[in-house]
PDB file of C-alpha atoms in Angstrom:
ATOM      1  CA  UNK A   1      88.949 115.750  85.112  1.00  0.00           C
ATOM      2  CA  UNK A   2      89.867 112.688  83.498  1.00  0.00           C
ATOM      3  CA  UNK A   3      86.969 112.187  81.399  1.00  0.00           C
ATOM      4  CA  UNK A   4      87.295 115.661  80.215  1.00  0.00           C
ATOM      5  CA  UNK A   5      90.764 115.219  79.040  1.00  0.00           C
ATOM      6  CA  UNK A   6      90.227 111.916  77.749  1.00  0.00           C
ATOM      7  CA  UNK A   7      87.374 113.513  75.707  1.00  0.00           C
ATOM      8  CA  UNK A   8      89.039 116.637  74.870  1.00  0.00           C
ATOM      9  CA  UNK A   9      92.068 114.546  73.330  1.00  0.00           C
ATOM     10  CA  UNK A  10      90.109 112.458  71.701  1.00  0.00           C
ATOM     11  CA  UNK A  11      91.025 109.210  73.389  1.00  0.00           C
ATOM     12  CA  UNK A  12      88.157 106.391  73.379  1.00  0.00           C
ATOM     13  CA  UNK A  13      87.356 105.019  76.771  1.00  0.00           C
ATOM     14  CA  UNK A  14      84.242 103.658  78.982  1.00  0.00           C
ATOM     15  CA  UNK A  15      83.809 104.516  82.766  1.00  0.00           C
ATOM     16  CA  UNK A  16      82.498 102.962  85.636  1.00  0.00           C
ATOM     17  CA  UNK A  17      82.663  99.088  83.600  1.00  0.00           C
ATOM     18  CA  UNK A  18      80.867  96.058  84.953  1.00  0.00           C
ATOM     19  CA  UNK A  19      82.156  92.945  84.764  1.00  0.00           C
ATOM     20  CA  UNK A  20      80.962  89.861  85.788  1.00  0.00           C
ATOM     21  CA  UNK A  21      83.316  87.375  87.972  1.00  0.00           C
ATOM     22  CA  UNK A  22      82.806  83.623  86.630  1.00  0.00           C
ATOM     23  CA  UNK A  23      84.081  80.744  89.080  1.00  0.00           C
ATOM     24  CA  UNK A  24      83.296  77.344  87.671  1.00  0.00           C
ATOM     25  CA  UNK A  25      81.160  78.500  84.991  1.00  0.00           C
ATOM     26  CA  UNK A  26      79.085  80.153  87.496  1.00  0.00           C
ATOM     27  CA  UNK A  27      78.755  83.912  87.866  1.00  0.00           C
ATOM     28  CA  UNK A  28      79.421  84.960  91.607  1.00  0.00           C
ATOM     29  CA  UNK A  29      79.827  88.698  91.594  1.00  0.00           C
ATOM     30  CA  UNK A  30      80.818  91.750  89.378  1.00  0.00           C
ATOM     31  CA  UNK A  31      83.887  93.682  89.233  1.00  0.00           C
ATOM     32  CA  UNK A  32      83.676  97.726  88.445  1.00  0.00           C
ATOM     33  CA  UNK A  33      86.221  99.277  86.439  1.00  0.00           C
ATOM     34  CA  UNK A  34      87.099 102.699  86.956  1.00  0.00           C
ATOM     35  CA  UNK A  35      88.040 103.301  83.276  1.00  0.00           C
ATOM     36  CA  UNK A  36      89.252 101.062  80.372  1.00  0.00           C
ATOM     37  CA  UNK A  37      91.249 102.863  77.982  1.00  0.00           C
ATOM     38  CA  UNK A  38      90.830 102.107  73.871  1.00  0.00           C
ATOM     39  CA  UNK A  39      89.516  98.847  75.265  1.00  0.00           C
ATOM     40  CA  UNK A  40      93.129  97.483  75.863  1.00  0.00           C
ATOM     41  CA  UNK A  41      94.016  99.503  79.467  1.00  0.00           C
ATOM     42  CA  UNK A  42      92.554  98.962  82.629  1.00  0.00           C
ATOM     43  CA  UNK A  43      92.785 102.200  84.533  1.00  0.00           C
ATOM     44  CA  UNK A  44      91.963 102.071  88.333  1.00  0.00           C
ATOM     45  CA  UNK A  45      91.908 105.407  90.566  1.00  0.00           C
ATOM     46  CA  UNK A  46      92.845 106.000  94.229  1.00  0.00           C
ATOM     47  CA  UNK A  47      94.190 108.480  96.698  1.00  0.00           C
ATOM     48  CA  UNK A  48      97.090 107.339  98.931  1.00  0.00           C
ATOM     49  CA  UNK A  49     100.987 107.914  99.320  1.00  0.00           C
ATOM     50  CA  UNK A  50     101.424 104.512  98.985  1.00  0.00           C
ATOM     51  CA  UNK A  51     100.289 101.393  96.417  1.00  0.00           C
ATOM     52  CA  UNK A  52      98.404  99.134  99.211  1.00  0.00           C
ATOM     53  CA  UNK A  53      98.428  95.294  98.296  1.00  0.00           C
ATOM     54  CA  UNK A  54      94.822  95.217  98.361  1.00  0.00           C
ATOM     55  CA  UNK A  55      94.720  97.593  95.592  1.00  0.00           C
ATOM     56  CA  UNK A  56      97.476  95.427  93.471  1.00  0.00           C
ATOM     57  CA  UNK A  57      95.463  92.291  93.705  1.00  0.00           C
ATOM     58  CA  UNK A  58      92.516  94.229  93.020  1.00  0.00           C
ATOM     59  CA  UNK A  59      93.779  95.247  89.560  1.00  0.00           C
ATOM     60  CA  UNK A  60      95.529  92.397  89.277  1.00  0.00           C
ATOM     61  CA  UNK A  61      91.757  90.337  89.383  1.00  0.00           C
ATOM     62  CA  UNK A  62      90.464  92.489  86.598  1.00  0.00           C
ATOM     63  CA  UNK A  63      93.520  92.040  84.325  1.00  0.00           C
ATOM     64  CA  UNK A  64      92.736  88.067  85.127  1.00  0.00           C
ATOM     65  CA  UNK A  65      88.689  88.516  84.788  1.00  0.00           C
ATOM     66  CA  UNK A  66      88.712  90.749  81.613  1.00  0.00           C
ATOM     67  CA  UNK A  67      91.616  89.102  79.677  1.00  0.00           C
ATOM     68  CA  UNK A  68      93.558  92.739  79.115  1.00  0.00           C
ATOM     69  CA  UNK A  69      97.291  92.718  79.334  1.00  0.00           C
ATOM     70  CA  UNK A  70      98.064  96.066  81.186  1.00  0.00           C
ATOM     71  CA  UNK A  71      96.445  98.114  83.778  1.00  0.00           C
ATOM     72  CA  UNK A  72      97.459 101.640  85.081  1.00  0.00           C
ATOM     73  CA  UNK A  73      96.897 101.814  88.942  1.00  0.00           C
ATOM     74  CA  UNK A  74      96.673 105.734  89.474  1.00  0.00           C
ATOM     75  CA  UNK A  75      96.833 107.129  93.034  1.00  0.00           C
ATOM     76  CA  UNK A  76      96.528 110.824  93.890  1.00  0.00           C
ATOM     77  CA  UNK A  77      98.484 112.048  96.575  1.00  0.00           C
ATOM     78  CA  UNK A  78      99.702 114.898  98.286  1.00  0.00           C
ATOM     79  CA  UNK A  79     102.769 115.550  96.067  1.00  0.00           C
ATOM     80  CA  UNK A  80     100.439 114.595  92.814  1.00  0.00           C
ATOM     81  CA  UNK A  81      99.755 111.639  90.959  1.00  0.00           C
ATOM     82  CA  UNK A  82     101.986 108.702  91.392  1.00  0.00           C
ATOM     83  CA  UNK A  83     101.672 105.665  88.956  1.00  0.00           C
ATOM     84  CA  UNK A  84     102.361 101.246  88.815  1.00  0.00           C
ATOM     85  CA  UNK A  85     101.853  99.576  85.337  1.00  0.00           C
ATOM     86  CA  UNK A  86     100.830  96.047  85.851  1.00  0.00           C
ATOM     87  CA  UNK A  87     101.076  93.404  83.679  1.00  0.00           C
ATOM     88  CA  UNK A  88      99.004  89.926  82.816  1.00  0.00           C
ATOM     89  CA  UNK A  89     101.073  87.314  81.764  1.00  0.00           C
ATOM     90  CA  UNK A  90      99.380  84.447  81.316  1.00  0.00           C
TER      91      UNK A  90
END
Protein backbone atom coordinates (compact mmCIF):
# COMPACT_ATOMS: atom_id res chain seq x y z
CA UNK A 1 0.00 0.00 0.00
CA UNK A 2 2.70 2.31 0.43
CA UNK A 3 4.52 1.75 -2.64
CA UNK A 4 1.37 2.13 -4.51
CA UNK A 5 0.66 5.49 -3.15
CA UNK A 6 4.07 6.58 -3.26
CA UNK A 7 3.93 5.62 -6.99
CA UNK A 8 0.56 6.80 -7.69
CA UNK A 9 1.58 10.39 -6.29
CA UNK A 10 4.45 10.47 -7.91
CA UNK A 11 6.86 10.59 -5.02
CA UNK A 12 10.51 9.07 -5.75
CA UNK A 13 11.60 6.47 -3.29
CA UNK A 14 13.70 3.01 -3.06
CA UNK A 15 12.55 -0.01 -0.86
CA UNK A 16 14.06 -2.59 0.98
CA UNK A 17 17.84 -0.38 0.94
CA UNK A 18 21.11 -2.02 1.91
CA UNK A 19 23.52 -0.39 3.62
CA UNK A 20 26.65 -1.36 4.72
CA UNK A 21 27.77 -0.68 8.56
CA UNK A 22 31.59 0.55 8.59
CA UNK A 23 33.43 0.35 12.12
CA UNK A 24 37.04 1.37 11.81
CA UNK A 25 37.14 1.43 8.19
CA UNK A 26 36.04 -2.05 8.21
CA UNK A 27 32.65 -3.23 6.98
CA UNK A 28 30.93 -5.47 9.73
CA UNK A 29 27.34 -5.87 8.67
CA UNK A 30 24.47 -4.23 6.59
CA UNK A 31 21.59 -2.30 7.63
CA UNK A 32 18.06 -2.67 5.54
CA UNK A 33 15.97 0.22 5.05
CA UNK A 34 12.43 -0.14 4.76
CA UNK A 35 12.03 2.90 2.44
CA UNK A 36 14.05 6.14 1.82
CA UNK A 37 11.98 8.84 0.65
CA UNK A 38 13.40 11.45 -2.32
CA UNK A 39 16.69 10.18 -0.96
CA UNK A 40 16.53 12.61 2.09
CA UNK A 41 13.85 10.45 4.53
CA UNK A 42 14.45 7.37 6.15
CA UNK A 43 11.13 5.65 6.55
CA UNK A 44 11.02 2.53 8.87
CA UNK A 45 7.67 0.37 9.30
CA UNK A 46 6.28 -1.54 12.31
CA UNK A 47 3.16 -2.70 14.05
CA UNK A 48 2.83 -1.91 17.78
CA UNK A 49 0.82 0.51 20.18
CA UNK A 50 3.83 1.68 21.38
CA UNK A 51 7.47 3.17 19.92
CA UNK A 52 9.86 0.36 21.61
CA UNK A 53 13.50 1.71 22.29
CA UNK A 54 14.89 -0.90 20.22
CA UNK A 55 13.13 0.45 17.33
CA UNK A 56 14.40 4.25 18.17
CA UNK A 57 17.99 3.24 18.24
CA UNK A 58 17.39 1.23 15.32
CA UNK A 59 16.46 4.27 13.20
CA UNK A 60 18.48 6.25 15.02
CA UNK A 61 21.75 3.86 13.57
CA UNK A 62 20.63 4.41 10.04
CA UNK A 63 20.23 8.21 10.35
CA UNK A 64 24.06 7.85 11.85
CA UNK A 65 25.18 5.09 9.04
CA UNK A 66 23.56 6.83 5.98
CA UNK A 67 24.27 10.52 6.87
CA UNK A 68 20.29 11.61 6.35
CA UNK A 69 18.90 14.14 8.73
CA UNK A 70 15.28 12.82 9.38
CA UNK A 71 13.64 9.54 9.59
CA UNK A 72 9.84 8.73 9.92
CA UNK A 73 9.36 5.70 12.33
CA UNK A 74 5.77 4.45 11.22
CA UNK A 75 3.93 1.91 13.42
CA UNK A 76 0.53 0.43 12.58
CA UNK A 77 -1.68 -0.21 15.27
CA UNK A 78 -4.99 -1.02 16.25
CA UNK A 79 -6.41 2.55 16.23
CA UNK A 80 -4.23 3.25 12.81
CA UNK A 81 -1.00 4.56 12.09
CA UNK A 82 0.82 6.41 14.74
CA UNK A 83 4.06 8.39 13.84
CA UNK A 84 7.89 9.80 15.67
CA UNK A 85 10.09 12.09 13.43
CA UNK A 86 13.64 11.67 14.41
CA UNK A 87 16.28 13.80 13.90
CA UNK A 88 20.36 13.54 13.25
CA UNK A 89 22.14 16.22 14.61
CA UNK A 90 25.46 15.84 14.28
Amino acid sequence: AIEKSFTDNNVKFKKQVPFNIIFKGKNIGRYYLDFIIEDRIVLEIKRGNHFAKRNIGQVNGYLKATGLKLAILANFTSDGVKFMRLLNIK
